[in-house]
Coordinates of C-alpha atoms in Angstrom, one line a residue:
M1 CA 0.0 0.0 0.0
L2 CA 1.4 3.3 -1.0
F3 CA 0.7 7.0 -0.4
D4 CA 0.1 9.3 -3.4
T5 CA 3.7 10.2 -4.0
Y6 CA 4.7 6.5 -4.1
V7 CA 1.8 5.7 -6.4
R8 CA 3.0 8.4 -8.8
A9 CA 6.4 6.8 -8.7
A10 CA 4.9 3.4 -9.5
A11 CA 2.9 5.0 -12.3
E12 CA 6.1 6.4 -13.8
G13 CA 7.6 3.0 -13.5
A14 CA 4.7 1.6 -15.5
K15 CA 5.9 3.8 -18.4
G16 CA 9.2 2.1 -18.6
G17 CA 10.7 2.2 -15.1
D18 CA 11.9 -0.6 -12.9
L19 CA 8.7 -2.5 -12.2
G20 CA 6.9 -2.2 -15.5
S21 CA 3.2 -2.2 -15.9
L22 CA 1.5 -3.9 -12.9
P23 CA -1.8 -5.6 -13.5
E24 CA -5.0 -5.0 -11.5
W25 CA -7.6 -7.7 -11.2
D26 CA -10.7 -7.9 -13.3
L27 CA -13.6 -8.9 -11.0
T28 CA -16.2 -8.9 -13.7
D29 CA -16.1 -12.7 -13.9
L30 CA -17.9 -12.5 -10.6
Y31 CA -20.1 -9.4 -11.1
P32 CA -20.0 -6.4 -13.4
A33 CA -20.0 -3.8 -10.7
M34 CA -21.1 -3.1 -7.1
D35 CA -24.3 -1.4 -8.3
S36 CA -25.0 -3.9 -11.0
P37 CA -28.5 -5.5 -11.3
E38 CA -26.9 -8.9 -11.1
V39 CA -25.6 -8.3 -7.5
A40 CA -29.0 -7.0 -6.4
S41 CA -30.8 -9.9 -8.1
D42 CA -28.5 -12.5 -6.6
L43 CA -28.8 -11.1 -3.1
D44 CA -32.6 -11.3 -3.4
A45 CA -32.5 -14.7 -4.9
A46 CA -30.1 -16.0 -2.2
L47 CA -32.6 -15.1 0.6
D48 CA -35.6 -16.5 -1.3
R49 CA -33.9 -19.7 -2.2
A50 CA -32.5 -20.2 1.4
K51 CA -36.0 -19.7 2.8
T52 CA -37.5 -22.2 0.3
F53 CA -34.7 -24.7 1.1
E54 CA -35.4 -24.4 4.8
S55 CA -39.2 -24.9 4.4
S56 CA -38.6 -27.9 2.1
Y57 CA -36.1 -29.8 4.2
K58 CA -36.1 -28.7 7.8
G59 CA -37.2 -31.5 10.1
R60 CA -37.1 -34.1 7.3
L61 CA -33.5 -35.2 7.0
S62 CA -33.6 -38.3 9.2
D63 CA -36.8 -39.5 7.4
L64 CA -35.2 -38.9 4.0
A65 CA -32.0 -40.8 5.0
E66 CA -34.1 -43.8 6.0
N67 CA -36.8 -43.8 3.3
N68 CA -35.8 -41.6 0.4
V69 CA -32.1 -41.3 -0.1
A70 CA -32.5 -39.8 -3.6
A71 CA -34.3 -36.9 -2.1
L72 CA -31.6 -36.5 0.5
V73 CA -29.0 -36.3 -2.3
T74 CA -31.2 -33.7 -4.0
S75 CA -31.1 -31.6 -0.8
I76 CA -27.3 -31.7 -0.6
R77 CA -27.0 -30.6 -4.2
A78 CA -29.4 -27.8 -3.6
Y79 CA -27.4 -26.8 -0.5
E80 CA -24.2 -27.0 -2.5
D81 CA -25.7 -24.7 -5.2
L82 CA -26.7 -22.2 -2.5
E83 CA -23.2 -22.3 -1.0
D84 CA -21.8 -21.4 -4.4
L85 CA -24.2 -18.5 -4.9
L86 CA -23.5 -17.1 -1.4
G87 CA -19.8 -17.7 -1.9
R88 CA -19.8 -15.8 -5.1
L89 CA -21.4 -12.8 -3.5
I90 CA -19.2 -12.6 -0.5
S91 CA -16.1 -13.3 -2.6
Y92 CA -16.9 -10.4 -4.8
A93 CA -17.6 -8.1 -1.9
G94 CA -14.5 -9.2 0.0
L95 CA -12.2 -8.8 -3.0
T96 CA -13.6 -5.4 -3.9
Y97 CA -13.1 -4.4 -0.2
A98 CA -9.5 -5.7 -0.2
G99 CA -8.7 -3.6 -3.2
N100 CA -9.6 -0.4 -1.3
T101 CA -10.5 -0.8 2.4
T102 CA -10.8 2.9 3.0
D103 CA -13.4 3.9 0.4
P104 CA -16.7 4.7 2.3
Q105 CA -18.9 3.3 -0.5
I106 CA -16.9 0.1 -0.7
Q107 CA -17.0 -0.2 3.1
K108 CA -20.8 0.2 3.0
F109 CA -21.2 -2.3 0.2
Y110 CA -19.0 -4.9 2.0
G111 CA -20.9 -4.4 5.2
D112 CA -24.3 -4.6 3.6
V113 CA -23.4 -7.8 1.6
Q114 CA -22.0 -9.4 4.8
E115 CA -25.3 -8.7 6.6
R116 CA -27.5 -10.0 3.8
I117 CA -25.4 -13.1 3.4
T118 CA -25.6 -13.8 7.2
T119 CA -29.4 -13.4 7.1
A120 CA -29.7 -15.8 4.1
S121 CA -27.3 -18.3 5.5
S122 CA -29.1 -18.4 8.8
H123 CA -31.9 -20.3 7.0
L124 CA -29.3 -22.9 6.0
L125 CA -27.8 -23.3 9.4
F126 CA -30.2 -26.1 10.3
F127 CA -28.9 -28.4 7.6
G128 CA -25.5 -29.4 9.0
L129 CA -26.9 -29.5 12.6
E130 CA -29.9 -31.7 11.6
F131 CA -27.7 -33.9 9.3
N132 CA -25.6 -34.7 12.3
R133 CA -28.6 -35.9 14.2
I134 CA -29.2 -38.7 11.7
E135 CA -28.4 -42.0 13.4
D136 CA -25.1 -43.6 12.5
G137 CA -26.7 -46.9 11.4
I138 CA -29.3 -45.2 9.2
L139 CA -26.6 -43.0 7.6
E140 CA -24.3 -45.9 6.9
L141 CA -27.0 -47.8 5.1
A142 CA -27.9 -44.6 3.1
L143 CA -24.3 -44.2 2.1
R144 CA -24.6 -47.4 0.0
D145 CA -26.3 -45.1 -2.5
E146 CA -23.9 -44.0 -5.1
G147 CA -25.2 -40.4 -5.2
L148 CA -24.8 -40.0 -1.4
A149 CA -21.5 -41.8 -1.3
H150 CA -20.1 -39.1 -3.6
Y151 CA -20.5 -36.7 -0.6
R152 CA -18.9 -39.1 2.0
P153 CA -15.8 -37.0 2.6
W154 CA -18.0 -33.9 3.3
I155 CA -20.3 -36.0 5.5
E156 CA -17.4 -37.5 7.5
D157 CA -15.9 -34.1 8.1
L158 CA -19.4 -32.8 9.2
R159 CA -19.7 -35.7 11.7
K160 CA -16.4 -34.7 13.2
E161 CA -18.0 -31.4 14.3
K162 CA -20.9 -33.2 16.0
P163 CA -19.5 -33.2 19.5
Y164 CA -19.1 -29.4 19.4
Q165 CA -22.5 -28.5 18.1
L166 CA -25.0 -26.5 20.2
E167 CA -28.7 -26.4 20.2
D168 CA -30.1 -25.0 17.0
R169 CA -31.3 -21.6 18.4
V170 CA -28.0 -21.0 20.2
E171 CA -26.1 -21.8 16.9
Q172 CA -28.4 -19.3 15.1
L173 CA -27.7 -16.6 17.7
F174 CA -23.9 -17.2 17.4
H175 CA -24.2 -17.0 13.6
E176 CA -26.3 -13.8 13.5
K177 CA -24.3 -12.0 16.1
S178 CA -21.0 -12.7 14.2
V179 CA -21.7 -9.6 12.1
T180 CA -21.8 -7.3 15.1
G181 CA -19.3 -9.4 17.1
R182 CA -16.1 -10.9 15.6
G183 CA -16.9 -9.6 12.1
A184 CA -17.1 -6.0 13.3
W185 CA -13.9 -6.2 15.3
N186 CA -12.1 -7.8 12.3
R187 CA -13.3 -4.9 10.1
L188 CA -12.2 -2.3 12.7
F189 CA -8.7 -3.8 12.6
D190 CA -8.6 -3.8 8.8
E191 CA -9.8 -0.2 8.4
T192 CA -7.6 1.1 11.2
M193 CA -4.5 -0.6 9.8
A194 CA -5.3 0.7 6.3
S195 CA -5.7 4.3 7.6
L196 CA -2.3 4.4 9.4
R197 CA 0.3 6.7 8.0
F198 CA 4.0 6.5 8.7
H199 CA 6.5 9.4 8.3
V200 CA 9.9 8.5 7.1
D201 CA 12.3 11.2 5.8
G202 CA 9.5 13.6 5.1
E203 CA 7.5 11.1 3.1
E204 CA 4.1 9.9 4.3
L205 CA 3.6 6.2 3.7
T206 CA 1.1 3.4 4.5
I207 CA 2.2 0.2 6.2
E208 CA 3.4 -1.8 3.2
P209 CA 6.2 0.4 1.9
T210 CA 7.2 1.2 5.5
L211 CA 7.6 -2.5 6.2
N212 CA 9.4 -2.9 2.9
M213 CA 12.0 -0.4 4.1
L214 CA 13.1 -2.9 6.7
Q215 CA 14.7 -4.7 3.7
D216 CA 16.6 -1.6 2.5
S217 CA 20.4 -1.9 2.2
D218 CA 20.7 1.4 4.1
G219 CA 20.8 0.7 7.8
A220 CA 19.8 4.3 8.7
K221 CA 16.7 3.9 6.6
R222 CA 15.8 0.6 8.2
Q223 CA 16.2 2.2 11.7
K224 CA 14.0 5.2 10.7
A225 CA 11.3 2.8 9.3
A226 CA 11.3 0.8 12.5
A227 CA 11.0 3.9 14.6
A228 CA 8.1 5.2 12.5
L229 CA 6.4 1.8 12.8
G230 CA 6.9 1.6 16.5
K231 CA 5.7 5.2 17.0
V232 CA 2.4 4.8 15.1
F233 CA 1.7 1.3 16.6
D234 CA 2.2 2.9 20.0
E235 CA -0.1 5.7 19.2
N236 CA -2.8 3.2 18.3
L237 CA -1.9 0.6 21.0
R238 CA -5.1 1.2 23.0
T239 CA -7.3 0.3 19.9
F240 CA -5.3 -2.8 19.0
T241 CA -5.2 -4.0 22.6
L242 CA -8.9 -3.6 22.9
I243 CA -9.5 -5.5 19.6
T244 CA -7.2 -8.3 20.7
N245 CA -8.7 -8.6 24.2
T246 CA -12.2 -8.6 22.8
L247 CA -11.6 -11.3 20.1
A248 CA -9.7 -13.5 22.6
K249 CA -12.6 -13.3 25.0
D250 CA -15.1 -13.9 22.1
K251 CA -13.1 -17.1 21.2
E252 CA -13.1 -18.2 24.9
I253 CA -16.8 -17.9 25.1
S254 CA -17.3 -19.9 21.9
D255 CA -14.8 -22.6 23.0
R256 CA -16.4 -22.9 26.4
W257 CA -19.9 -23.3 25.0
R258 CA -18.7 -25.9 22.5
K259 CA -16.6 -27.7 25.1
F260 CA -13.3 -27.6 23.2
G261 CA -10.5 -29.0 25.5
D262 CA -7.6 -26.8 24.3
I263 CA -7.5 -23.2 23.1
A264 CA -6.4 -24.3 19.6
D265 CA -8.6 -27.4 19.3
S266 CA -11.2 -25.5 17.1
R267 CA -8.4 -24.7 14.6
H268 CA -7.1 -28.3 14.7
L269 CA -10.6 -29.5 13.9
S270 CA -11.1 -27.1 11.0
N271 CA -7.6 -28.1 9.7
R272 CA -8.5 -31.8 10.1
V273 CA -5.3 -32.4 12.0
E274 CA -4.7 -34.1 15.3
R275 CA -3.6 -32.0 18.3
E276 CA -0.7 -34.5 18.9
V277 CA 0.6 -33.9 15.3
V278 CA 0.7 -30.1 15.8
D279 CA 2.2 -30.5 19.3
A280 CA 5.0 -32.7 17.8
L281 CA 5.7 -30.1 15.1
V282 CA 5.8 -27.2 17.6
A283 CA 8.1 -29.1 20.0
A284 CA 10.5 -30.1 17.2
V285 CA 10.7 -26.5 15.9
R286 CA 11.3 -25.0 19.3
E287 CA 13.9 -27.6 20.1
A288 CA 15.6 -26.7 16.9
Y289 CA 15.7 -22.9 17.4
P290 CA 19.5 -22.9 18.4
R291 CA 20.4 -24.9 15.3
L292 CA 18.3 -22.8 13.0
S293 CA 17.6 -19.1 13.7
H294 CA 20.1 -18.6 16.5
R295 CA 22.9 -20.0 14.4
Y296 CA 21.9 -18.3 11.2
Y297 CA 21.5 -14.8 12.8
V298 CA 25.0 -15.1 14.4
M299 CA 26.4 -15.7 10.9
K300 CA 24.3 -12.9 9.4
A301 CA 25.5 -10.4 12.1
K302 CA 29.1 -11.2 11.2
W303 CA 28.3 -10.7 7.5
L304 CA 26.8 -7.3 8.3
G305 CA 29.9 -6.4 10.4
M306 CA 28.0 -6.4 13.7
D307 CA 28.4 -8.2 17.0
Q308 CA 24.6 -8.1 17.4
M309 CA 21.9 -7.0 14.9
N310 CA 19.1 -4.7 15.9
H311 CA 15.6 -5.9 15.3
W312 CA 15.4 -3.7 12.2
D313 CA 18.4 -5.5 10.6
R314 CA 16.8 -9.0 10.7
N315 CA 15.6 -8.8 7.1
A316 CA 18.4 -6.6 5.8
P317 CA 20.0 -7.6 2.5
L318 CA 23.5 -9.1 2.6
P319 CA 26.4 -6.8 1.5
D320 CA 26.8 -8.7 -1.8
A321 CA 23.1 -9.0 -2.5
D322 CA 21.8 -7.7 -5.8
T323 CA 19.2 -5.1 -4.7
R324 CA 18.1 -4.1 -8.2
M325 CA 14.4 -3.9 -8.8
I326 CA 12.9 -7.0 -10.5
S327 CA 10.4 -6.0 -13.1
W328 CA 6.9 -7.6 -13.1
N329 CA 7.6 -9.3 -16.4
D330 CA 10.8 -10.8 -15.1
A331 CA 9.0 -12.0 -12.0
K332 CA 6.3 -13.6 -14.2
D333 CA 8.9 -15.3 -16.4
T334 CA 10.9 -16.5 -13.4
V335 CA 7.9 -18.2 -11.8
L336 CA 6.3 -19.6 -14.9
S337 CA 9.7 -21.0 -16.1
A338 CA 10.2 -22.7 -12.7
Y339 CA 6.7 -24.1 -12.7
G340 CA 7.1 -25.2 -16.4
K341 CA 10.3 -27.2 -15.6
F342 CA 8.3 -29.2 -13.1
S343 CA 5.1 -29.5 -15.1
P344 CA 3.9 -27.7 -18.3
D345 CA 0.4 -28.1 -17.0
M346 CA 1.3 -26.3 -13.8
A347 CA 2.8 -23.4 -15.7
E348 CA -0.3 -23.3 -18.0
I349 CA -2.7 -23.0 -15.1
A350 CA -0.5 -20.3 -13.4
G351 CA -0.3 -18.5 -16.7
R352 CA -4.1 -18.0 -16.8
F353 CA -3.7 -15.7 -13.8
F354 CA -1.6 -13.3 -15.9
E355 CA -3.5 -13.7 -19.1
N356 CA -6.9 -13.1 -17.6
N357 CA -6.2 -10.4 -15.0
W358 CA -6.8 -12.6 -12.0
I359 CA -3.9 -10.8 -10.2
D360 CA -3.9 -7.5 -8.4
A361 CA -0.3 -6.5 -8.1
P362 CA 0.2 -2.7 -7.5
A363 CA 0.8 -1.4 -4.0
R364 CA -1.6 1.5 -3.5
A365 CA -3.3 3.6 -0.8
G366 CA -6.1 1.8 0.9
K367 CA -5.3 -1.7 -0.5
A368 CA -5.1 -4.6 1.9
P369 CA -1.5 -5.2 2.9
G370 CA 0.3 -8.5 2.4
A371 CA -0.7 -11.1 -0.1
F372 CA -3.3 -13.9 -0.5
A373 CA -5.0 -16.2 -3.0
H374 CA -8.8 -16.3 -2.8
P375 CA -10.5 -19.4 -4.2
T376 CA -13.8 -17.6 -4.6
V377 CA -16.2 -20.5 -5.8
P378 CA -15.7 -23.5 -8.1
S379 CA -18.2 -21.9 -10.7
A380 CA -15.7 -19.0 -11.1
H381 CA -11.9 -19.1 -10.5
P382 CA -9.4 -17.9 -7.9
Y383 CA -7.8 -14.4 -7.6
V384 CA -4.4 -13.4 -6.3
L385 CA -3.5 -10.2 -4.4
V386 CA 0.1 -9.1 -3.9
N387 CA 1.7 -5.8 -3.1
Y388 CA 4.5 -6.0 -5.7
L389 CA 7.6 -3.8 -5.0
G390 CA 10.2 -5.5 -7.0
K391 CA 12.2 -7.3 -4.3
T392 CA 13.4 -11.0 -4.6
R393 CA 11.0 -11.7 -1.7
D394 CA 8.1 -10.3 -3.8
V395 CA 9.0 -12.8 -6.5
M396 CA 8.9 -15.6 -4.0
T397 CA 5.5 -14.3 -2.7
L398 CA 4.2 -14.4 -6.2
A399 CA 5.4 -18.0 -6.6
H400 CA 3.7 -18.8 -3.2
E401 CA 0.3 -17.3 -4.0
L402 CA 0.3 -18.8 -7.5
G403 CA 0.9 -22.2 -5.9
H404 CA -2.3 -21.6 -3.9
G405 CA -4.0 -20.5 -7.1
V406 CA -3.0 -23.7 -9.0
H407 CA -4.2 -25.8 -6.1
Q408 CA -7.5 -24.0 -6.0
V409 CA -8.1 -24.5 -9.7
L410 CA -7.2 -28.2 -9.6
A411 CA -9.4 -28.8 -6.5
G412 CA -12.4 -26.9 -7.9
H413 CA -14.0 -29.9 -9.6
N414 CA -14.9 -31.3 -6.1
G415 CA -17.6 -28.6 -5.8
P416 CA -18.2 -26.0 -3.1
L417 CA -18.5 -28.5 -0.2
M418 CA -15.4 -30.5 -0.9
A419 CA -13.0 -28.2 -2.9
P420 CA -11.8 -26.3 0.2
T421 CA -8.5 -27.7 1.6
P422 CA -7.5 -27.6 5.3
L423 CA -5.0 -24.9 5.9
T424 CA -2.2 -27.4 6.7
L425 CA -2.4 -28.9 3.2
A426 CA -3.4 -25.7 1.5
E427 CA 0.1 -24.3 2.4
T428 CA 1.7 -27.4 0.7
A429 CA 1.1 -26.2 -2.8
S430 CA 2.2 -22.6 -2.1
V431 CA 5.4 -23.6 -0.4
F432 CA 6.2 -26.1 -3.1
G433 CA 5.8 -23.4 -5.7
E434 CA 8.3 -21.3 -3.8
M435 CA 10.7 -24.2 -3.6
L436 CA 10.5 -24.8 -7.3
T437 CA 11.2 -21.1 -8.0
F438 CA 14.1 -21.0 -5.6
Q439 CA 15.7 -24.2 -7.0
S440 CA 15.4 -22.8 -10.5
L441 CA 17.1 -19.6 -9.5
L442 CA 19.8 -21.4 -7.6
E443 CA 20.7 -23.5 -10.6
N444 CA 21.5 -20.3 -12.5
T445 CA 23.9 -18.9 -9.9
Q446 CA 27.5 -18.6 -11.4
T447 CA 29.6 -17.6 -8.4
K448 CA 30.2 -18.5 -4.8
E449 CA 29.0 -15.1 -3.7
A450 CA 25.8 -15.4 -5.7
R451 CA 25.1 -18.9 -4.3
T452 CA 25.7 -17.6 -0.7
V453 CA 23.2 -14.8 -1.2
M454 CA 20.6 -17.2 -2.7
L455 CA 21.0 -19.7 0.1
A456 CA 20.9 -17.0 2.7
G457 CA 17.7 -15.7 1.3
K458 CA 16.2 -19.1 1.3
A459 CA 17.4 -19.7 4.9
E460 CA 15.7 -16.5 5.9
D461 CA 12.5 -17.3 4.1
M462 CA 12.4 -20.7 5.8
I463 CA 13.2 -19.3 9.2
N464 CA 10.4 -16.7 8.6
T465 CA 8.0 -19.5 7.6
V466 CA 8.9 -22.1 10.2
V467 CA 10.6 -20.5 13.2
R468 CA 8.7 -17.2 13.1
Q469 CA 5.3 -18.8 12.6
I470 CA 5.8 -21.3 15.4
A471 CA 6.9 -18.3 17.6
F472 CA 3.6 -16.6 16.5
Y473 CA 1.7 -19.7 17.5
T474 CA 3.4 -19.8 20.8
F475 CA 2.6 -16.1 21.4
E476 CA -1.0 -16.7 20.6
R477 CA -1.2 -19.7 23.0
K478 CA 0.3 -17.6 25.8
L479 CA -2.0 -14.6 25.0
H480 CA -5.2 -16.7 24.9
T481 CA -4.2 -18.6 28.0
E482 CA -3.5 -15.4 30.0
R483 CA -6.7 -13.8 28.7
R484 CA -8.7 -16.5 30.4
N485 CA -7.5 -14.9 33.7
G486 CA -8.7 -11.5 32.8
E487 CA -8.1 -8.6 30.4
L488 CA -4.5 -7.9 29.4
T489 CA -2.8 -4.6 29.3
A490 CA -0.8 -3.5 26.3
D491 CA 2.3 -3.9 28.5
Q492 CA 1.4 -7.5 29.3
V493 CA 0.8 -8.3 25.7
G494 CA 4.1 -6.7 24.7
E495 CA 6.0 -8.7 27.3
L496 CA 4.5 -12.0 26.0
W497 CA 5.5 -10.9 22.5
L498 CA 9.1 -10.1 23.6
D499 CA 9.4 -13.4 25.5
V500 CA 8.7 -15.5 22.4
Q501 CA 10.8 -13.3 20.1
R502 CA 13.8 -13.6 22.4
E503 CA 13.4 -17.4 22.6
S504 CA 13.0 -17.8 18.8
L505 CA 15.4 -15.2 17.4
G506 CA 18.3 -15.8 19.8
P507 CA 21.1 -13.7 21.3
A508 CA 22.3 -12.3 17.9
I509 CA 19.3 -10.0 17.6
K510 CA 18.7 -7.0 20.0
L511 CA 15.1 -6.2 20.5
N512 CA 15.1 -2.4 20.9
P513 CA 12.4 -0.2 22.5
G514 CA 9.4 0.0 20.2
Y515 CA 9.6 -3.6 19.1
E516 CA 7.2 -4.6 21.9
T517 CA 4.4 -3.2 19.8
F518 CA 5.1 -5.1 16.6
W519 CA 2.5 -7.8 17.4
T520 CA -0.2 -5.3 16.5
Y521 CA 0.1 -5.5 12.7
I522 CA -0.1 -9.3 12.3
P523 CA -3.5 -9.9 10.7
H524 CA -3.7 -13.6 11.3
F525 CA -4.0 -13.0 15.1
I526 CA -7.2 -11.1 14.4
H527 CA -8.8 -12.9 11.4
S528 CA -7.8 -16.5 12.0
P529 CA -6.4 -17.4 15.5
F530 CA -3.8 -20.2 15.4
Y531 CA -3.7 -20.2 11.6
V532 CA 0.1 -19.6 11.6
Y533 CA 1.3 -23.1 12.4
A534 CA -0.1 -24.1 9.0
Y535 CA 2.9 -22.3 7.4
A536 CA 5.4 -24.3 9.4
F537 CA 3.4 -27.5 8.7
G538 CA 3.5 -26.8 5.0
D539 CA 7.2 -25.9 4.9
C540 CA 8.4 -29.0 6.7
L541 CA 6.0 -31.1 4.7
V542 CA 7.3 -29.7 1.4
N543 CA 10.9 -30.1 2.4
S544 CA 10.2 -33.8 2.8
L545 CA 8.1 -33.9 -0.4
Y546 CA 10.8 -32.2 -2.4
A547 CA 13.3 -34.7 -1.2
V548 CA 11.0 -37.4 -2.6
Y549 CA 10.8 -35.5 -5.9
Q550 CA 14.6 -35.2 -6.2
D551 CA 14.9 -38.9 -5.7
A552 CA 12.0 -40.0 -7.8
E553 CA 12.7 -41.4 -11.2
A554 CA 9.2 -40.9 -12.7
G555 CA 5.6 -40.4 -11.8
F556 CA 6.1 -37.8 -9.0
Q557 CA 4.3 -35.0 -10.9
E558 CA 1.2 -37.2 -11.5
K559 CA 1.0 -38.1 -7.8
Y560 CA 1.5 -34.5 -6.8
F561 CA -1.3 -33.4 -9.0
E562 CA -3.6 -36.1 -7.6
L563 CA -2.8 -34.7 -4.1
L564 CA -3.8 -31.2 -5.3
K565 CA -6.9 -32.4 -7.1
A566 CA -8.2 -34.1 -4.0
G567 CA -9.0 -30.8 -2.4
G568 CA -10.7 -31.5 0.9
T569 CA -11.8 -35.0 0.2
K570 CA -8.9 -36.8 1.9
H571 CA -7.1 -36.7 5.3
H572 CA -3.4 -35.7 5.3
S573 CA -2.4 -39.3 6.1
E574 CA -4.1 -40.6 3.0
L575 CA -2.7 -37.9 0.8
L576 CA 0.9 -38.4 1.9
E577 CA 0.9 -42.2 1.8
P578 CA 1.7 -42.5 -1.9
F579 CA 4.9 -40.5 -1.2
G580 CA 5.9 -42.7 1.7
L581 CA 5.4 -39.8 4.2
D582 CA 3.6 -39.8 7.6
A583 CA 3.0 -36.6 9.4
S584 CA 2.0 -38.4 12.6
D585 CA 5.5 -39.9 12.9
P586 CA 7.4 -37.5 15.3
S587 CA 10.6 -38.0 13.2
F588 CA 8.8 -36.6 10.2
W589 CA 9.2 -33.0 11.4
K590 CA 12.9 -33.5 12.1
K591 CA 13.4 -34.6 8.5
G592 CA 11.8 -31.4 7.3
L593 CA 13.9 -29.3 9.7
S594 CA 17.1 -31.0 8.6
V595 CA 16.7 -29.4 5.2
I596 CA 16.9 -26.0 6.8
E597 CA 19.8 -27.1 8.8
G598 CA 21.5 -28.4 5.7
I599 CA 21.2 -25.0 4.0
I600 CA 22.7 -23.3 7.1
D601 CA 25.5 -25.9 7.1
E602 CA 26.4 -25.1 3.5
L603 CA 26.4 -21.4 4.3
E604 CA 28.9 -22.0 7.1
E605 CA 31.1 -24.0 4.7
L606 CA 30.9 -21.2 2.1
D607 CA 31.7 -18.7 4.8
G608 CA 34.7 -20.7 6.1

């Protein structure tokens, strides 16, 4: 996200400067415009069809399962069609909002659509609840029907939620109040973050270019950017602390009512992963901190000529790093070439995102920070948002998000109920896309210095993906645990943040005053508590998967595509079995972490 002066610079670049012409997404595949008749018509139709669905099937599902399975299948298909329609509407509103979170008309449109979708979907709420009240024996007999058996993966996932369901009217209350509860606090966070302005060297910037300055080769610039970030975060600390306290309490209420045993169990359930598997991952990563991040940052401090780095030096480029801007076309060619070496089909699917304007690339005022790939609905196609500023990391981010996009395209044939992939496996395709791009670039390095820079960049990316995300998860666990004892002050939250950062980053990084507020800008803490371990899960899994790929003589690409095409229809154990991998084996995570250790080992040898 950039302020006007920065936008002008980007526009000049579009006329032949460093970045080239950056694409903006075309959302007309979803709807022509916010005020189009199609949006109004579909919003009306969604409510009417939801009411009709409720009156047609509520109170009848057990009887249909026992006496008319064909009608039960018809009800699931009708439910699936409604999910697609509602998903299309909220995807369009959400993507429009992500493109400009500060425009009052877009804010209103997004809020209005959210409310109307919530109202319509409240008439569908009964379906999953009532489906789970069908007796096991009756349902098993019904599943002998070929039409119903098609939905077995969705039904089995639905049954896993049965122990945590509440009485129908309580579920409806939770659902309807989400707009004025969690949803409202999420929106307050987004709009507050988008409105923040940071002053660096007389320039007024939004958060994205300010964070980007932490990767500048000029240490003085990095320090000024860190100071500006800390100052503005501190000025808004009361708001961010209130949002965090409120959402943590909101989650505690929901968990208590649903009788979840652990503060992260609801996330594990939605990820379809066992708590023991996640605990083993977290323990393995934390035990490896000294061999990974601590060791690497000692080496990096030496490269930068420091005994100890400041927190604003953590992502500084190495002295020999090529800091030239990478044009958008070069980034595109780099990623598509890497994908194409692995599989022409993978490159073809990724190429559609460029050809059809499914990517929004420019950093601009009001745009959501960061990057994401949004699957929308199977009847349409995914979209990718990045804030492209021409750094090597931006190329890797593009490779990451296009990995998601390819996955979402391949899984779409499963339909709205079974295409969505649990977060743990959703991160597999994205991290694999990054790995392909990295290995392609590494093959083209000609000198020892260039190889060192490439390997160091990958080590940092892996540390950010594995070590940093597990530190984030540890921070969240501490915060949500302490919140159960009462509201937390900003100072308390800051101390929890510093504790986990000291543990994970090690003695080579000095956490200066101001860093205690840097927890405030991490959107995952707000939008999706405990999401972050999925990144580490995906990275370690891909490290093992890539090792299989390197050793495989033939057939790996086909098996990998089958994994992606499965979407949400298979458990991680079933998906990994063809590759000889088992995430429930505690040694599995150590294998993945050993890849990062190996890169750091090579860096030490090159440095010797």
